XYZ file of N, CA and C in Angstrom:
579
model
N 50.722 85.319 34.923
C 50.030 86.577 34.657
C 50.720 87.358 33.535
N 52.023 87.423 33.530
C 52.739 88.093 32.459
C 52.873 89.586 32.654
N 53.588 90.235 31.748
C 53.890 91.662 31.897
C 52.696 92.588 31.726
N 51.609 92.101 31.145
C 50.461 92.969 30.887
C 49.901 93.574 32.173
N 50.089 92.908 33.314
C 49.552 93.411 34.582
C 50.542 94.272 35.358
N 51.742 94.422 34.856
C 52.735 95.250 35.542
C 52.289 96.712 35.484
N 52.299 97.358 36.630
C 51.937 98.775 36.696
C 53.127 99.611 36.229
N 52.911 100.364 35.188
C 53.953 101.238 34.650
C 53.339 102.620 34.495
N 53.973 103.629 35.077
C 53.392 104.974 34.984
C 53.368 105.484 33.547
N 52.312 106.210 33.198
C 52.207 106.772 31.850
C 52.922 108.111 31.750
N 53.451 108.590 32.868
C 54.289 109.786 32.836
C 55.382 109.663 33.899
N 56.506 110.270 33.592
C 57.673 110.268 34.473
C 58.154 111.707 34.593
N 58.767 112.039 35.715
C 59.277 113.395 35.897
C 60.733 113.382 36.289
N 61.422 114.454 35.907
C 62.769 114.740 36.380
C 62.713 116.168 36.911
N 63.833 116.734 37.265
C 63.837 118.115 37.752
C 63.241 119.074 36.726
N 63.608 118.887 35.449
C 63.196 119.845 34.423
C 62.190 119.298 33.419
N 61.982 117.983 33.411
C 61.257 117.368 32.304
C 60.041 116.568 32.748
N 59.094 116.475 31.816
C 57.964 115.564 31.934
C 58.049 114.621 30.737
N 58.083 113.340 31.000
C 58.056 112.319 29.954
C 56.684 111.678 30.035
N 55.961 111.649 28.917
C 54.644 111.036 28.949
C 54.406 110.195 27.699
N 53.567 109.204 27.882
C 53.193 108.322 26.781
C 52.400 109.135 25.765
N 52.661 108.945 24.456
C 51.886 109.670 23.453
C 50.449 109.156 23.398
N 49.498 110.015 23.724
C 48.094 109.603 23.666
C 47.166 110.755 23.325
N 47.676 111.965 23.326
C 46.820 113.111 23.058
C 46.688 113.355 21.567
N 45.501 113.668 21.137
C 45.299 114.071 19.750
C 46.131 115.325 19.520
N 46.882 115.349 18.460
C 47.744 116.498 18.185
C 49.204 116.241 18.504
N 49.514 115.143 19.191
C 50.919 114.821 19.460
C 51.694 114.687 18.148
N 51.054 114.130 17.132
C 51.714 113.953 15.840
C 52.145 115.277 15.228
N 51.352 116.298 15.402
C 51.674 117.625 14.870
C 52.911 118.197 15.567
N 52.982 118.018 16.872
C 54.118 118.521 17.650
C 55.404 117.798 17.250
N 55.333 116.481 17.134
C 56.504 115.687 16.761
C 56.912 116.010 15.325
N 55.935 116.159 14.439
C 56.225 116.490 13.041
C 56.982 117.811 12.931
N 56.573 118.786 13.712
C 57.242 120.104 13.696
C 58.710 119.956 14.091
N 58.981 119.157 15.127
C 60.363 118.946 15.569
C 61.178 118.232 14.493
N 60.584 117.253 13.836
C 61.285 116.546 12.756
C 61.583 117.517 11.624
N 60.603 118.334 11.243
C 60.804 119.308 10.163
C 61.959 120.253 10.480
N 61.991 120.742 11.715
C 63.009 121.717 12.101
C 64.386 121.086 12.313
N 64.431 119.767 12.497
C 65.692 119.082 12.790
C 66.087 118.079 11.724
N 65.418 118.088 10.579
C 65.602 117.043 9.572
C 67.061 116.900 9.127
N 67.788 117.991 8.986
C 69.178 117.904 8.519
C 70.032 117.088 9.484
N 69.832 117.268 10.770
C 70.603 116.511 11.771
C 70.074 115.089 11.919
N 68.751 114.948 12.026
C 68.159 113.627 12.256
C 68.401 112.673 11.087
N 68.403 113.201 9.874
C 68.540 112.335 8.701
C 69.899 111.634 8.642
N 70.888 112.157 9.352
C 72.205 111.506 9.400
C 72.146 110.174 10.153
N 71.212 110.065 11.101
C 71.240 108.935 12.031
C 69.985 108.076 12.035
N 68.860 108.595 11.581
C 67.591 107.888 11.750
C 66.917 107.588 10.413
N 66.645 106.319 10.141
C 65.989 105.968 8.867
C 64.630 106.651 8.669
N 63.855 106.844 9.742
C 62.529 107.443 9.583
C 62.611 108.915 9.175
N 63.777 109.532 9.330
C 63.917 110.960 9.067
C 64.610 111.244 7.730
N 64.477 110.349 6.779
C 65.063 110.599 5.458
C 64.233 111.599 4.665
N 62.996 111.678 5.011
C 62.113 112.723 4.481
C 61.107 113.025 5.579
N 60.484 114.157 5.476
C 59.537 114.560 6.520
C 58.240 113.779 6.322
N 57.909 112.927 7.291
C 56.664 112.161 7.155
C 55.444 113.058 7.360
N 54.330 112.710 6.725
C 53.098 113.490 6.948
C 52.656 113.407 8.419
N 51.983 114.434 8.868
C 51.489 114.481 10.249
C 50.643 113.247 10.557
N 49.799 112.841 9.625
C 48.916 111.694 9.847
C 49.719 110.415 10.101
N 50.834 110.261 9.395
C 51.684 109.084 9.589
C 52.297 109.072 10.985
N 52.733 110.223 11.433
C 53.310 110.318 12.785
C 52.228 110.091 13.829
N 51.057 110.675 13.612
C 49.938 110.477 14.547
C 49.607 108.991 14.660
N 49.558 108.299 13.552
C 49.291 106.861 13.542
C 50.391 106.094 14.273
N 51.635 106.475 14.016
C 52.772 105.828 14.669
C 52.705 106.015 16.186
N 52.351 107.206 16.629
C 52.256 107.478 18.069
C 51.104 106.710 18.716
N 50.005 106.576 18.006
C 48.879 105.802 18.562
C 49.257 104.320 18.673
N 50.001 103.832 17.673
C 50.500 102.451 17.768
C 51.481 102.300 18.928
N 52.276 103.340 19.185
C 53.197 103.307 20.336
C 52.411 103.216 21.636
N 51.275 103.911 21.698
C 50.425 103.846 22.891
C 49.879 102.424 23.084
N 49.450 101.814 21.993
C 48.952 100.432 22.059
C 50.057 99.493 22.551
N 51.270 99.663 22.026
C 52.398 98.820 22.453
C 52.741 99.050 23.917
N 52.564 100.297 24.377
C 52.770 100.589 25.795
C 51.776 99.795 26.636
N 50.516 99.845 26.264
C 49.480 99.128 27.018
C 49.700 97.619 26.993
N 50.230 97.102 25.876
C 50.509 95.669 25.749
C 51.840 95.287 26.396
N 52.562 96.290 26.893
C 53.867 96.086 27.551
C 54.917 95.546 26.574
N 54.799 95.950 25.296
C 55.756 95.534 24.270
C 56.905 96.532 24.128
N 56.624 97.808 24.344
C 57.650 98.854 24.342
C 57.080 100.057 25.076
N 57.983 100.930 25.503
C 57.572 102.085 26.305
C 58.149 103.356 25.693
N 57.343 104.029 24.884
C 57.788 105.283 24.264
C 57.231 106.446 25.063
N 58.098 107.437 25.281
C 57.711 108.643 26.002
C 58.088 109.873 25.186
N 57.176 110.824 25.104
C 57.481 112.134 24.544
C 58.028 112.980 25.685
N 59.024 113.776 25.399
C 59.714 114.560 26.432
C 59.336 116.029 26.278
N 58.856 116.621 27.381
C 58.462 118.027 27.390
C 59.176 118.752 28.533
N 59.460 120.030 28.309
C 60.013 120.859 29.381
C 58.876 121.168 30.356
N 59.117 120.960 31.644
C 58.045 121.133 32.634
C 57.538 122.572 32.730
N 58.430 123.535 32.610
C 58.004 124.927 32.784
C 57.356 125.504 31.530
N 57.898 125.171 30.357
C 57.420 125.800 29.121
C 56.483 124.906 28.319
N 56.418 123.620 28.641
C 55.621 122.625 27.924
C 56.087 122.439 26.471
N 57.316 122.862 26.173
C 57.853 122.679 24.829
C 58.303 121.238 24.640
N 58.015 120.692 23.462
C 58.423 119.333 23.114
C 59.924 119.326 22.839
N 60.633 118.406 23.496
C 62.093 118.327 23.387
C 62.535 117.141 22.538
N 61.856 116.010 22.674
C 62.254 114.830 21.912
C 61.484 113.606 22.349
N 62.014 112.461 21.950
C 61.364 111.182 22.225
C 62.384 110.205 22.781
N 61.946 109.383 23.704
C 62.798 108.321 24.251
C 61.940 107.076 24.424
N 62.599 105.932 24.454
C 61.826 104.696 24.592
C 62.674 103.582 25.174
N 61.969 102.599 25.707
C 62.562 101.292 25.996
C 61.835 100.331 25.062
N 62.596 99.660 24.213
C 62.018 98.753 23.222
C 62.870 97.484 23.144
N 62.557 96.616 22.196
C 63.239 95.303 22.100
C 63.278 94.608 23.465
N 62.148 94.616 24.128
C 62.043 94.067 25.484
C 61.988 92.545 25.429
N 62.741 91.922 26.297
C 62.712 90.470 26.494
C 62.297 90.246 27.948
N 61.052 89.842 28.160
C 60.533 89.701 29.518
C 61.105 88.480 30.232
N 61.585 87.491 29.506
C 62.207 86.336 30.163
C 63.561 86.707 30.740
N 64.360 87.388 29.955
C 65.681 87.834 30.415
C 65.549 89.076 31.287
N 64.440 89.810 31.091
C 64.205 91.099 31.742
C 65.254 92.098 31.276
N 65.186 92.378 29.973
C 66.121 93.315 29.364
C 65.405 94.150 28.311
N 66.031 95.237 27.921
C 65.488 96.098 26.883
C 66.556 97.023 26.351
N 66.190 97.728 25.308
C 67.093 98.680 24.665
C 66.481 100.068 24.741
N 67.307 101.056 25.041
C 66.863 102.444 25.119
C 67.236 103.157 23.829
N 66.281 103.925 23.301
C 66.526 104.754 22.133
C 66.052 106.172 22.398
N 66.549 107.114 21.598
C 66.197 108.510 21.830
C 66.575 109.375 20.633
N 65.899 110.509 20.519
C 66.280 111.574 19.598
C 65.681 112.877 20.122
N 66.294 113.993 19.724
C 65.775 115.275 20.206
C 65.706 116.300 19.085
N 64.854 117.275 19.306
C 64.777 118.454 18.454
C 66.129 119.151 18.573
N 66.722 119.518 17.452
C 68.078 120.074 17.455
C 68.211 121.326 18.325
N 67.135 122.101 18.443
C 67.267 123.344 19.219
C 67.415 123.097 20.723
N 67.182 121.846 21.157
C 67.327 121.546 22.580
C 68.567 120.701 22.887
N 69.335 120.363 21.863
C 70.523 119.551 22.133
C 71.594 120.415 22.801
N 72.425 119.767 23.602
C 73.498 120.470 24.299
C 73.108 121.048 25.640
N 71.874 120.792 26.088
C 71.415 121.316 27.384
C 71.300 120.246 28.462
N 71.667 119.013 28.122
C 71.589 117.926 29.089
C 70.200 117.335 29.254
N 69.239 117.788 28.444
C 67.875 117.277 28.584
C 67.795 115.782 28.287
N 68.436 115.354 27.209
C 68.323 113.944 26.839
C 69.027 113.058 27.857
N 70.154 113.490 28.371
C 70.836 112.718 29.421
C 69.919 112.581 30.634
N 69.251 113.662 30.997
C 68.322 113.657 32.135
C 67.156 112.691 31.879
N 66.622 112.718 30.660
C 65.505 111.832 30.316
C 65.945 110.369 30.314
N 67.103 110.076 29.765
C 67.568 108.694 29.682
C 67.959 108.171 31.060
N 68.450 109.041 31.915
C 68.708 108.627 33.305
C 67.392 108.188 33.951
N 66.326 108.926 33.706
C 65.019 108.568 34.284
C 64.495 107.263 33.693
N 64.684 107.058 32.388
C 64.267 105.790 31.767
C 65.083 104.621 32.303
N 66.360 104.853 32.536
C 67.210 103.811 33.119
C 66.702 103.455 34.512
N 66.327 104.467 35.289
C 65.745 104.223 36.618
C 64.457 103.414 36.505
N 63.611 103.752 35.536
C 62.376 102.993 35.322
C 62.701 101.530 35.037
N 63.621 101.309 34.106
C 63.972 99.937 33.737
C 64.568 99.145 34.883
N 65.484 99.735 35.587
C 66.193 99.001 36.641
C 65.389 98.914 37.943
N 64.764 100.006 38.350
C 64.050 100.010 39.630
C 62.634 99.458 39.523
N 61.811 100.049 38.671
C 60.410 99.667 38.621
C 60.164 98.375 37.852
N 60.917 98.166 36.767
C 60.710 96.961 35.966
C 61.645 95.827 36.379
N 62.602 96.123 37.234
C 63.583 95.134 37.727
C 64.286 94.421 36.571
N 64.652 95.186 35.538
C 65.390 94.609 34.433
C 66.788 94.205 34.898
N 67.296 93.165 34.296
C 68.659 92.733 34.560
C 69.656 93.475 33.686
N 69.164 93.991 32.553
C 70.068 94.598 31.577
C 69.337 95.631 30.726
N 70.035 96.714 30.439
C 69.580 97.699 29.468
C 70.722 97.964 28.496
N 70.375 98.200 27.244
C 71.364 98.504 26.215
C 71.041 99.835 25.565
N 72.078 100.483 25.075
C 71.936 101.634 24.189
C 72.868 101.373 23.020
N 72.319 101.434 21.822
C 73.118 101.247 20.605
C 73.109 102.543 19.812
N 74.254 102.868 19.240
C 74.319 104.043 18.378
C 75.412 103.843 17.343
N 75.259 104.553 16.247
C 76.249 104.459 15.190
C 77.591 104.970 15.713
N 78.663 104.299 15.319
C 79.997 104.643 15.806
C 80.382 106.090 15.509
N 79.849 106.650 14.459
C 80.170 108.032 14.103
C 79.326 109.059 14.860
N 78.317 108.621 15.591
C 77.407 109.541 16.270
C 77.926 109.866 17.672
N 78.880 110.772 17.729
C 79.567 111.121 18.976
C 78.607 111.715 20.007
N 77.661 112.543 19.560
C 76.704 113.142 20.500
C 75.875 112.062 21.197
N 75.448 111.075 20.443
C 74.644 110.006 21.032
C 75.469 109.164 21.995
N 76.721 108.934 21.686
C 77.598 108.137 22.554
C 77.810 108.799 23.913
N 77.795 110.126 23.945
C 78.062 110.845 25.191
C 77.033 110.509 26.269
N 75.806 110.211 25.869
C 74.748 109.971 26.857
C 74.994 108.695 27.655
N 75.148 107.520 27.034
C 75.415 106.342 27.859
C 76.723 106.445 28.634
N 77.708 107.102 28.060
C 78.985 107.240 28.764
C 78.834 108.074 30.028
N 78.052 109.161 29.971
C 77.808 109.992 31.152
C 77.022 109.239 32.217
N 76.164 108.310 31.786
C 75.275 107.611 32.724
C 75.855 106.308 33.266
N 77.087 105.993 32.923
C 77.726 104.802 33.483
C 77.503 103.522 32.708
N 76.919 103.601 31.510
C 76.823 102.420 30.661
C 78.233 102.076 30.186
N 78.509 100.809 30.014
C 79.821 100.347 29.562
C 79.772 100.028 28.069
N 80.798 100.449 27.344
C 80.923 100.064 25.947
C 81.311 98.596 25.929
N 80.393 97.746 25.487
C 80.621 96.298 25.504
C 81.121 95.768 24.175
N 80.782 96.449 23.093
C 81.185 95.923 21.791
C 81.121 97.013 20.731
N 81.982 96.847 19.751
C 81.878 97.602 18.513
C 81.514 96.565 17.467
N 80.299 96.643 16.974
C 79.795 95.668 16.013
C 80.104 96.169 14.606
N 81.093 95.559 13.991
C 81.565 95.989 12.677
C 80.541 95.663 11.595
N 80.287 96.659 10.743
C 79.362 96.510 9.617
C 78.049 95.851 10.052
N 77.535 96.280 11.182
C 76.362 95.661 11.785
C 75.053 96.208 11.231
N 75.116 97.406 10.661
C 73.878 98.050 10.229
C 74.162 98.877 8.983
N 73.082 99.361 8.388
C 73.215 100.300 7.286
C 73.060 101.717 7.824
N 73.695 102.658 7.164
C 73.518 104.059 7.521
C 72.031 104.408 7.393
N 71.650 105.518 7.978
C 70.240 105.924 7.964
C 69.676 106.015 6.552
N 70.504 106.414 5.596
C 70.029 106.513 4.216
C 70.099 105.180 3.470
N 70.595 104.140 4.142
C 70.628 102.803 3.563
C 71.720 102.579 2.531
N 72.699 103.474 2.452
C 73.697 103.402 1.389
C 75.051 102.833 1.810
N 75.355 102.824 3.108
C 76.677 102.452 3.569
C 76.578 101.523 4.777
N 77.467 100.541 4.862
C 77.552 99.737 6.072
C 78.199 100.566 7.178
N 77.677 100.426 8.383
C 78.195 101.206 9.503
C 78.493 100.296 10.692
N 79.356 100.786 11.559
C 79.651 100.105 12.812
C 78.704 100.629 13.884
N 78.360 99.758 14.823
C 77.465 100.125 15.919
C 78.191 99.972 17.244
N 78.091 100.996 18.087
C 78.586 100.888 19.461
C 77.443 100.338 20.308
N 77.728 99.296 21.068
C 76.728 98.714 21.948
C 77.153 98.938 23.398
N 76.381 99.744 24.098
C 76.613 100.032 25.510
C 75.645 99.201 26.342
N 76.103 98.732 27.494
C 75.239 97.954 28.364
C 75.308 98.418 29.804
N 74.220 98.184 30.500
C 74.134 98.433 31.944
C 73.455 97.212 32.538
N 74.109 96.583 33.508
C 73.480 95.473 34.211
C 73.144 95.924 35.627
N 72.217 95.225 36.238
C 71.713 95.642 37.536
C 72.836 95.857 38.549
N 73.790 94.950 38.595
C 74.891 95.051 39.574
C 75.659 96.363 39.409
N 75.911 96.779 38.166
C 76.613 98.036 37.929
C 75.732 99.238 38.229
N 74.443 99.126 37.937
C 73.498 100.212 38.213
C 73.426 100.485 39.710
N 73.422 99.431 40.507
C 73.313 99.588 41.961
C 74.517 100.307 42.552
N 75.656 100.273 41.855
C 76.871 100.924 42.350
C 76.903 102.406 42.034
N 76.059 102.874 41.127
C 76.092 104.302 40.732
C 75.533 105.201 41.801
């Protein structure tokens, strides 16, 4: 039957947050606003944020993310505050290998919401989705070695630093070789948390 028949919720909740699959018309406008307001910070770490993409490009990207969600190729969620409905950021499980039952978690947030624990809360919920509902054997989080804020999230959630991959990637602007920290969580370690 394959992964296409696996039931995966299109929204997830935490105490403070609602994570939902991008499918509403206008999601691109909301995400674009966050990128515009956070471009100075995001451009240090994310290739897509080297310039502010047009709203239409983001809208198209989000609709493709919805298609990939339905095809069970990746699971992108937009993160909103439950009380205020303000957009906080984006998180995903991607690079999924259904044979091994593994995936990689990625995330970014609007700069005005960083430092409040929202992203840690969202990634904890995504980790629960991967390990409990999808029965993954392994989840990874990769981040640039210089991105200390991003490293704090897997470390708080019990992911183990498994490797420092030297000169593994290019910087977001494509100009410099960078090292990547690779954090991993396997089911046995998740069950102990």
